[in-house]
Short mmCIF file of N, CA and C in Angstrom, two decimals:
data_model
loop_
_atom_site.label_atom_id
_atom_site.label_comp_id
_atom_site.label_asym_id
_atom_site.label_seq_id
_atom_site.Cartn_x
_atom_site.Cartn_y
_atom_site.Cartn_z
N MET A 1 -13.18 121.67 26.78
CA MET A 1 -13.84 120.47 26.29
C MET A 1 -13.56 120.33 24.80
N LYS A 2 -13.20 119.15 24.38
CA LYS A 2 -12.91 118.89 22.97
C LYS A 2 -14.14 118.25 22.33
N ILE A 3 -14.59 118.86 21.21
CA ILE A 3 -15.83 118.44 20.55
C ILE A 3 -15.54 117.99 19.12
N LEU A 4 -16.18 116.86 18.76
CA LEU A 4 -16.16 116.38 17.39
C LEU A 4 -17.58 116.48 16.82
N VAL A 5 -17.71 117.15 15.69
CA VAL A 5 -18.97 117.17 14.95
C VAL A 5 -18.79 116.16 13.82
N ALA A 6 -19.42 114.98 13.98
CA ALA A 6 -19.32 113.90 12.99
C ALA A 6 -20.69 113.71 12.36
N TYR A 7 -20.71 113.46 11.06
CA TYR A 7 -22.00 113.35 10.38
C TYR A 7 -21.87 112.51 9.13
N TYR A 8 -22.99 111.92 8.73
CA TYR A 8 -23.11 111.30 7.41
C TYR A 8 -24.17 112.08 6.66
N SER A 9 -23.91 112.36 5.40
CA SER A 9 -24.88 113.10 4.58
C SER A 9 -24.93 112.48 3.20
N TRP A 10 -26.11 112.05 2.79
CA TRP A 10 -26.29 111.46 1.46
C TRP A 10 -26.58 112.55 0.43
N SER A 11 -27.44 113.50 0.77
CA SER A 11 -27.87 114.51 -0.20
C SER A 11 -27.21 115.87 0.00
N GLY A 12 -26.58 116.08 1.14
CA GLY A 12 -25.96 117.36 1.44
C GLY A 12 -26.68 118.15 2.52
N THR A 13 -27.91 117.79 2.85
CA THR A 13 -28.68 118.52 3.85
C THR A 13 -28.04 118.41 5.24
N THR A 14 -27.68 117.21 5.64
CA THR A 14 -27.07 117.02 6.96
C THR A 14 -25.67 117.65 6.99
N LYS A 15 -24.97 117.60 5.89
CA LYS A 15 -23.66 118.26 5.79
C LYS A 15 -23.81 119.76 6.05
N HIS A 16 -24.81 120.37 5.46
CA HIS A 16 -25.06 121.80 5.65
C HIS A 16 -25.29 122.11 7.13
N LEU A 17 -26.11 121.30 7.80
CA LEU A 17 -26.37 121.51 9.22
C LEU A 17 -25.11 121.28 10.05
N ALA A 18 -24.34 120.26 9.74
CA ALA A 18 -23.08 119.99 10.46
C ALA A 18 -22.11 121.16 10.34
N GLN A 19 -22.01 121.71 9.15
CA GLN A 19 -21.13 122.87 8.95
C GLN A 19 -21.61 124.08 9.74
N LYS A 20 -22.92 124.26 9.83
CA LYS A 20 -23.49 125.35 10.62
C LYS A 20 -23.15 125.16 12.10
N ILE A 21 -23.28 123.94 12.60
CA ILE A 21 -22.93 123.65 13.99
C ILE A 21 -21.44 123.93 14.21
N HIS A 22 -20.62 123.45 13.30
CA HIS A 22 -19.17 123.64 13.41
C HIS A 22 -18.80 125.12 13.43
N ARG A 23 -19.47 125.93 12.64
CA ARG A 23 -19.20 127.38 12.64
C ARG A 23 -19.57 127.99 13.99
N GLU A 24 -20.61 127.48 14.63
CA GLU A 24 -21.04 127.99 15.94
C GLU A 24 -20.14 127.50 17.07
N LEU A 25 -19.40 126.43 16.82
CA LEU A 25 -18.46 125.87 17.80
C LEU A 25 -17.09 125.81 17.14
N PRO A 26 -16.47 126.96 16.94
CA PRO A 26 -15.27 127.04 16.10
C PRO A 26 -14.08 126.21 16.60
N SER A 27 -14.05 125.86 17.86
CA SER A 27 -12.93 125.03 18.33
C SER A 27 -13.19 123.54 18.12
N SER A 28 -14.36 123.19 17.57
CA SER A 28 -14.69 121.78 17.32
C SER A 28 -13.97 121.28 16.07
N ASP A 29 -13.87 119.95 15.99
CA ASP A 29 -13.37 119.29 14.79
C ASP A 29 -14.57 118.81 13.98
N LEU A 30 -14.44 118.78 12.67
CA LEU A 30 -15.53 118.37 11.78
C LEU A 30 -15.10 117.12 11.02
N LEU A 31 -15.97 116.11 11.04
CA LEU A 31 -15.68 114.84 10.36
C LEU A 31 -16.90 114.40 9.55
N GLU A 32 -16.73 114.30 8.24
CA GLU A 32 -17.77 113.70 7.41
C GLU A 32 -17.53 112.19 7.39
N ILE A 33 -18.50 111.42 7.88
CA ILE A 33 -18.38 109.96 7.91
C ILE A 33 -18.44 109.46 6.46
N LYS A 34 -17.40 108.73 6.07
CA LYS A 34 -17.28 108.24 4.70
C LYS A 34 -17.40 106.72 4.67
N VAL A 35 -18.06 106.23 3.62
CA VAL A 35 -18.16 104.79 3.37
C VAL A 35 -17.54 104.50 2.00
N PRO A 36 -17.24 103.25 1.70
CA PRO A 36 -16.63 102.96 0.40
C PRO A 36 -17.48 103.47 -0.77
N ALA A 37 -16.80 103.87 -1.82
CA ALA A 37 -17.49 104.33 -3.03
C ALA A 37 -18.46 103.26 -3.51
N ASN A 38 -19.55 103.69 -4.08
CA ASN A 38 -20.58 102.80 -4.63
C ASN A 38 -21.33 101.99 -3.58
N THR A 39 -21.25 102.39 -2.31
CA THR A 39 -22.05 101.73 -1.28
C THR A 39 -23.53 102.00 -1.52
N PHE A 40 -23.84 103.24 -1.89
CA PHE A 40 -25.22 103.63 -2.15
C PHE A 40 -25.33 104.14 -3.58
N SER A 41 -26.54 104.17 -4.05
CA SER A 41 -26.84 104.68 -5.38
C SER A 41 -27.09 106.18 -5.32
N SER A 42 -27.03 106.82 -6.46
CA SER A 42 -27.44 108.23 -6.52
C SER A 42 -28.96 108.34 -6.60
N ASP A 43 -29.63 107.22 -6.81
CA ASP A 43 -31.09 107.17 -6.86
C ASP A 43 -31.64 106.92 -5.45
N VAL A 44 -32.53 107.77 -4.99
CA VAL A 44 -33.05 107.68 -3.63
C VAL A 44 -33.77 106.35 -3.38
N TYR A 45 -34.50 105.83 -4.36
CA TYR A 45 -35.25 104.59 -4.16
C TYR A 45 -34.31 103.38 -4.10
N GLU A 46 -33.29 103.37 -4.94
CA GLU A 46 -32.30 102.29 -4.88
C GLU A 46 -31.54 102.35 -3.55
N THR A 47 -31.20 103.54 -3.12
CA THR A 47 -30.51 103.70 -1.84
C THR A 47 -31.39 103.21 -0.70
N ALA A 48 -32.68 103.49 -0.75
CA ALA A 48 -33.60 103.01 0.28
C ALA A 48 -33.62 101.48 0.31
N ASP A 49 -33.62 100.84 -0.84
CA ASP A 49 -33.60 99.37 -0.89
C ASP A 49 -32.29 98.81 -0.32
N ILE A 50 -31.18 99.44 -0.67
CA ILE A 50 -29.88 99.01 -0.15
C ILE A 50 -29.87 99.13 1.37
N TYR A 51 -30.35 100.25 1.87
CA TYR A 51 -30.41 100.50 3.32
C TYR A 51 -31.26 99.44 4.02
N GLU A 52 -32.42 99.13 3.46
CA GLU A 52 -33.30 98.13 4.08
C GLU A 52 -32.61 96.77 4.15
N LYS A 53 -31.89 96.39 3.11
CA LYS A 53 -31.14 95.13 3.12
C LYS A 53 -30.03 95.16 4.18
N GLN A 54 -29.34 96.29 4.29
CA GLN A 54 -28.28 96.41 5.29
C GLN A 54 -28.84 96.24 6.69
N LYS A 55 -29.98 96.88 6.96
CA LYS A 55 -30.60 96.76 8.28
C LYS A 55 -31.05 95.33 8.56
N LYS A 56 -31.69 94.72 7.58
CA LYS A 56 -32.23 93.37 7.76
C LYS A 56 -31.13 92.36 8.05
N THR A 57 -30.01 92.46 7.35
CA THR A 57 -28.91 91.50 7.50
C THR A 57 -27.85 91.97 8.50
N HIS A 58 -27.98 93.19 8.97
CA HIS A 58 -26.99 93.87 9.81
C HIS A 58 -25.60 93.84 9.15
N HIS A 59 -25.61 93.97 7.84
CA HIS A 59 -24.37 94.08 7.07
C HIS A 59 -24.18 95.56 6.76
N LEU A 60 -23.63 96.27 7.74
CA LEU A 60 -23.49 97.72 7.64
C LEU A 60 -22.20 98.07 6.90
N PRO A 61 -22.21 99.18 6.16
CA PRO A 61 -21.00 99.55 5.42
C PRO A 61 -19.90 99.99 6.38
N SER A 62 -18.67 99.70 6.01
CA SER A 62 -17.56 100.13 6.87
C SER A 62 -17.39 101.64 6.77
N VAL A 63 -16.93 102.21 7.87
CA VAL A 63 -16.58 103.63 7.90
C VAL A 63 -15.09 103.71 7.61
N ILE A 64 -14.73 104.37 6.53
CA ILE A 64 -13.33 104.32 6.08
C ILE A 64 -12.46 105.42 6.68
N ASN A 65 -13.03 106.30 7.49
CA ASN A 65 -12.23 107.39 8.07
C ASN A 65 -12.52 107.57 9.56
N MET A 66 -12.51 106.46 10.29
CA MET A 66 -12.72 106.55 11.74
C MET A 66 -11.58 107.32 12.40
N PRO A 67 -11.92 108.20 13.35
CA PRO A 67 -10.86 108.88 14.10
C PRO A 67 -10.03 107.86 14.89
N LYS A 68 -8.74 108.08 14.95
CA LYS A 68 -7.85 107.14 15.63
C LYS A 68 -8.00 107.20 17.15
N ASN A 69 -8.17 108.39 17.69
CA ASN A 69 -8.22 108.56 19.15
C ASN A 69 -9.55 109.17 19.56
N ILE A 70 -10.61 108.40 19.46
CA ILE A 70 -11.95 108.91 19.74
C ILE A 70 -12.07 109.44 21.17
N ASN A 71 -11.33 108.85 22.09
CA ASN A 71 -11.43 109.29 23.48
C ASN A 71 -10.63 110.55 23.78
N ASP A 72 -10.05 111.15 22.75
CA ASP A 72 -9.49 112.50 22.91
C ASP A 72 -10.61 113.53 23.01
N TYR A 73 -11.83 113.12 22.60
CA TYR A 73 -12.98 114.01 22.61
C TYR A 73 -13.81 113.81 23.88
N ASP A 74 -14.43 114.88 24.32
CA ASP A 74 -15.35 114.82 25.46
C ASP A 74 -16.80 114.71 25.00
N LEU A 75 -17.07 115.24 23.80
CA LEU A 75 -18.42 115.29 23.28
C LEU A 75 -18.39 115.07 21.77
N ILE A 76 -19.29 114.19 21.31
CA ILE A 76 -19.46 113.99 19.87
C ILE A 76 -20.87 114.43 19.51
N LEU A 77 -20.96 115.38 18.60
CA LEU A 77 -22.24 115.76 18.02
C LEU A 77 -22.37 114.92 16.76
N LEU A 78 -23.33 114.00 16.74
CA LEU A 78 -23.39 112.97 15.71
C LEU A 78 -24.62 113.18 14.83
N GLY A 79 -24.39 113.47 13.55
CA GLY A 79 -25.47 113.83 12.63
C GLY A 79 -25.80 112.77 11.62
N SER A 80 -27.11 112.68 11.33
CA SER A 80 -27.61 111.71 10.37
C SER A 80 -28.86 112.24 9.69
N PRO A 81 -29.04 111.94 8.41
CA PRO A 81 -30.37 112.13 7.84
C PRO A 81 -31.30 111.07 8.43
N THR A 82 -32.58 111.30 8.34
CA THR A 82 -33.56 110.31 8.77
C THR A 82 -33.91 109.44 7.58
N TRP A 83 -33.62 108.15 7.71
CA TRP A 83 -33.96 107.18 6.66
C TRP A 83 -34.96 106.20 7.25
N ASP A 84 -36.10 106.07 6.64
CA ASP A 84 -37.14 105.15 7.10
C ASP A 84 -37.38 105.32 8.60
N TRP A 85 -37.51 106.55 9.02
CA TRP A 85 -37.77 106.96 10.41
C TRP A 85 -36.56 106.75 11.31
N GLY A 86 -35.43 106.31 10.79
CA GLY A 86 -34.31 105.97 11.66
C GLY A 86 -32.97 106.52 11.21
N VAL A 87 -31.95 105.93 11.78
CA VAL A 87 -30.56 106.33 11.61
C VAL A 87 -29.99 105.66 10.35
N THR A 88 -29.17 106.37 9.61
CA THR A 88 -28.51 105.77 8.44
C THR A 88 -27.56 104.67 8.88
N SER A 89 -27.33 103.72 7.98
CA SER A 89 -26.43 102.62 8.30
C SER A 89 -24.99 103.09 8.52
N PRO A 90 -24.46 104.11 7.82
CA PRO A 90 -23.11 104.57 8.16
C PRO A 90 -23.02 105.11 9.59
N VAL A 91 -24.05 105.79 10.07
CA VAL A 91 -24.03 106.30 11.44
C VAL A 91 -24.19 105.15 12.43
N MET A 92 -25.00 104.13 12.09
CA MET A 92 -25.09 102.95 12.95
C MET A 92 -23.71 102.30 13.10
N LYS A 93 -22.99 102.17 11.99
CA LYS A 93 -21.65 101.56 12.03
C LYS A 93 -20.70 102.44 12.83
N PHE A 94 -20.77 103.74 12.66
CA PHE A 94 -19.93 104.65 13.43
C PHE A 94 -20.17 104.42 14.93
N MET A 95 -21.45 104.32 15.33
CA MET A 95 -21.76 104.08 16.74
C MET A 95 -21.21 102.74 17.22
N GLU A 96 -21.32 101.72 16.38
CA GLU A 96 -20.72 100.41 16.73
C GLU A 96 -19.23 100.56 16.99
N ASN A 97 -18.58 101.35 16.15
CA ASN A 97 -17.13 101.50 16.23
C ASN A 97 -16.66 102.32 17.43
N ILE A 98 -17.54 103.09 18.06
CA ILE A 98 -17.11 103.95 19.18
C ILE A 98 -17.70 103.49 20.50
N GLN A 99 -18.01 102.23 20.64
CA GLN A 99 -18.62 101.74 21.87
C GLN A 99 -17.73 101.94 23.10
N ASN A 100 -16.44 102.12 22.90
CA ASN A 100 -15.54 102.39 24.04
C ASN A 100 -15.41 103.87 24.36
N PHE A 101 -16.18 104.71 23.67
CA PHE A 101 -16.11 106.16 23.88
C PHE A 101 -16.59 106.50 25.28
N LYS A 102 -15.80 107.29 25.99
CA LYS A 102 -16.09 107.62 27.39
C LYS A 102 -16.91 108.90 27.56
N GLY A 103 -16.98 109.72 26.52
CA GLY A 103 -17.67 111.00 26.63
C GLY A 103 -19.16 110.89 26.32
N LYS A 104 -19.74 112.02 25.97
CA LYS A 104 -21.18 112.09 25.68
C LYS A 104 -21.40 112.25 24.18
N VAL A 105 -22.59 111.82 23.74
CA VAL A 105 -22.99 111.93 22.34
C VAL A 105 -24.30 112.69 22.27
N ALA A 106 -24.33 113.72 21.43
CA ALA A 106 -25.54 114.50 21.20
C ALA A 106 -25.94 114.33 19.73
N PRO A 107 -27.03 113.61 19.46
CA PRO A 107 -27.45 113.41 18.09
C PRO A 107 -28.11 114.65 17.49
N PHE A 108 -27.90 114.83 16.19
CA PHE A 108 -28.68 115.81 15.43
C PHE A 108 -29.06 115.15 14.13
N TYR A 109 -30.24 115.54 13.61
CA TYR A 109 -30.71 114.85 12.43
C TYR A 109 -31.60 115.76 11.59
N THR A 110 -31.61 115.42 10.30
CA THR A 110 -32.41 116.16 9.33
C THR A 110 -33.46 115.22 8.76
N SER A 111 -34.58 115.79 8.37
CA SER A 111 -35.65 114.96 7.80
C SER A 111 -36.57 115.83 6.97
N VAL A 112 -37.47 115.17 6.29
CA VAL A 112 -38.51 115.87 5.56
C VAL A 112 -39.83 115.76 6.31
N GLY A 113 -39.73 115.63 7.62
CA GLY A 113 -40.92 115.63 8.46
C GLY A 113 -41.29 114.28 9.04
N ASN A 114 -40.54 113.22 8.73
CA ASN A 114 -40.88 111.90 9.24
C ASN A 114 -39.89 111.40 10.28
N SER A 115 -39.58 112.25 11.24
CA SER A 115 -38.53 111.92 12.22
C SER A 115 -39.08 111.55 13.59
N GLN A 116 -40.38 111.30 13.71
CA GLN A 116 -40.98 111.09 15.02
C GLN A 116 -40.34 109.94 15.80
N ARG A 117 -39.89 108.90 15.12
CA ARG A 117 -39.31 107.74 15.83
C ARG A 117 -37.79 107.69 15.74
N PHE A 118 -37.17 108.75 15.23
CA PHE A 118 -35.72 108.73 15.05
C PHE A 118 -34.99 108.43 16.35
N MET A 119 -35.34 109.13 17.43
CA MET A 119 -34.60 108.96 18.69
C MET A 119 -34.82 107.57 19.29
N GLU A 120 -35.98 107.00 19.12
CA GLU A 120 -36.21 105.62 19.56
C GLU A 120 -35.25 104.69 18.82
N PHE A 121 -35.17 104.85 17.51
CA PHE A 121 -34.26 104.06 16.68
C PHE A 121 -32.81 104.31 17.10
N PHE A 122 -32.46 105.58 17.31
CA PHE A 122 -31.10 105.95 17.71
C PHE A 122 -30.72 105.25 19.02
N HIS A 123 -31.61 105.30 20.00
CA HIS A 123 -31.33 104.65 21.29
C HIS A 123 -31.19 103.13 21.13
N ASN A 124 -31.93 102.54 20.22
CA ASN A 124 -31.80 101.11 19.97
C ASN A 124 -30.47 100.74 19.34
N CYS A 125 -29.82 101.70 18.70
CA CYS A 125 -28.53 101.46 18.01
C CYS A 125 -27.32 101.90 18.82
N CYS A 126 -27.52 102.68 19.87
CA CYS A 126 -26.38 103.36 20.49
C CYS A 126 -25.58 102.50 21.46
N GLY A 127 -26.09 101.33 21.82
CA GLY A 127 -25.33 100.48 22.73
C GLY A 127 -25.09 101.15 24.07
N GLN A 128 -23.83 101.23 24.47
CA GLN A 128 -23.45 101.77 25.77
C GLN A 128 -23.14 103.27 25.76
N LEU A 129 -23.33 103.91 24.63
CA LEU A 129 -23.00 105.33 24.54
C LEU A 129 -23.91 106.18 25.43
N GLN A 130 -23.34 107.23 26.01
CA GLN A 130 -24.10 108.14 26.86
C GLN A 130 -24.69 109.25 25.99
N ILE A 131 -26.00 109.20 25.80
CA ILE A 131 -26.70 110.11 24.90
C ILE A 131 -27.27 111.29 25.69
N ILE A 132 -27.07 112.49 25.15
CA ILE A 132 -27.65 113.70 25.75
C ILE A 132 -28.54 114.38 24.71
N ASP A 133 -28.91 115.61 24.94
CA ASP A 133 -29.86 116.37 24.13
C ASP A 133 -29.69 116.19 22.63
N ASN A 134 -30.80 115.89 21.97
CA ASN A 134 -30.79 115.74 20.52
C ASN A 134 -31.38 116.98 19.85
N PHE A 135 -31.10 117.10 18.54
CA PHE A 135 -31.64 118.21 17.76
C PHE A 135 -32.28 117.66 16.49
N ASP A 136 -33.56 117.96 16.30
CA ASP A 136 -34.32 117.59 15.11
C ASP A 136 -34.47 118.85 14.26
N ASP A 137 -33.82 118.88 13.12
CA ASP A 137 -33.82 120.06 12.26
C ASP A 137 -35.23 120.48 11.83
N ALA A 138 -36.15 119.54 11.76
CA ALA A 138 -37.51 119.86 11.31
C ALA A 138 -38.40 120.42 12.42
N HIS A 139 -38.05 120.18 13.69
CA HIS A 139 -38.97 120.52 14.77
C HIS A 139 -38.38 121.32 15.93
N ASP A 140 -37.08 121.31 16.10
CA ASP A 140 -36.47 121.94 17.28
C ASP A 140 -35.87 123.31 16.97
N ASN A 141 -35.65 124.08 18.02
CA ASN A 141 -35.05 125.40 17.89
C ASN A 141 -33.53 125.27 17.98
N PHE A 142 -32.84 125.63 16.91
CA PHE A 142 -31.39 125.46 16.84
C PHE A 142 -30.67 126.24 17.93
N ALA A 143 -31.05 127.49 18.14
CA ALA A 143 -30.37 128.33 19.14
C ALA A 143 -30.52 127.73 20.54
N ASN A 144 -31.69 127.23 20.87
CA ASN A 144 -31.89 126.61 22.20
C ASN A 144 -31.04 125.37 22.37
N TRP A 145 -31.01 124.51 21.34
CA TRP A 145 -30.21 123.29 21.42
C TRP A 145 -28.73 123.63 21.53
N LEU A 146 -28.28 124.58 20.73
CA LEU A 146 -26.87 124.96 20.77
C LEU A 146 -26.49 125.51 22.15
N GLN A 147 -27.38 126.25 22.77
CA GLN A 147 -27.11 126.77 24.11
C GLN A 147 -26.94 125.61 25.10
N LYS A 148 -27.77 124.57 24.98
CA LYS A 148 -27.62 123.38 25.84
C LYS A 148 -26.26 122.72 25.61
N ILE A 149 -25.87 122.62 24.34
CA ILE A 149 -24.58 122.01 24.01
C ILE A 149 -23.44 122.85 24.59
N LYS A 150 -23.54 124.14 24.44
CA LYS A 150 -22.48 125.02 24.98
C LYS A 150 -22.41 124.92 26.49
N SER A 151 -23.55 124.71 27.15
CA SER A 151 -23.51 124.57 28.61
C SER A 151 -22.86 123.24 29.02
N GLU A 152 -22.90 122.24 28.15
CA GLU A 152 -22.21 120.97 28.41
C GLU A 152 -20.69 121.19 28.44
N LYS A 153 -20.23 122.18 27.69
CA LYS A 153 -18.80 122.47 27.61
C LYS A 153 -18.22 122.96 28.93
N GLN A 154 -19.09 123.51 29.78
CA GLN A 154 -18.57 124.14 31.00
C GLN A 154 -18.53 123.19 32.16
#
């Protein structure tokens, strides 16, 4: 099974978790979702305002490094920080861009404790994607989730 660990990270926390997942699945590919420079501010409050405007107008930032052959993968582990209880706009755009993906998607996300509605938001954004077990860095057991992911490989 071919696995892609794709993630967006604003502060580095989700990147750290994505790298940890990638180390546990050494045959996986790792992709940091990139958006154009200056899409967001280095200030968390300004970034929150930008994000709210993007959601309201559905003017999501483009992903500048989309994989060319997404259907070469069987499973995408898709990571996002939790912003306003939901998915970041770069990850929303990534999901829009992979609507023809035939495999499964397993979300993982990081938060400072306000992730209770993340999966509801994620499901509202995922379109036709086939979603499987998610991992919440603040509340779930990493080893248990990883074991579920590894069993998907077989």
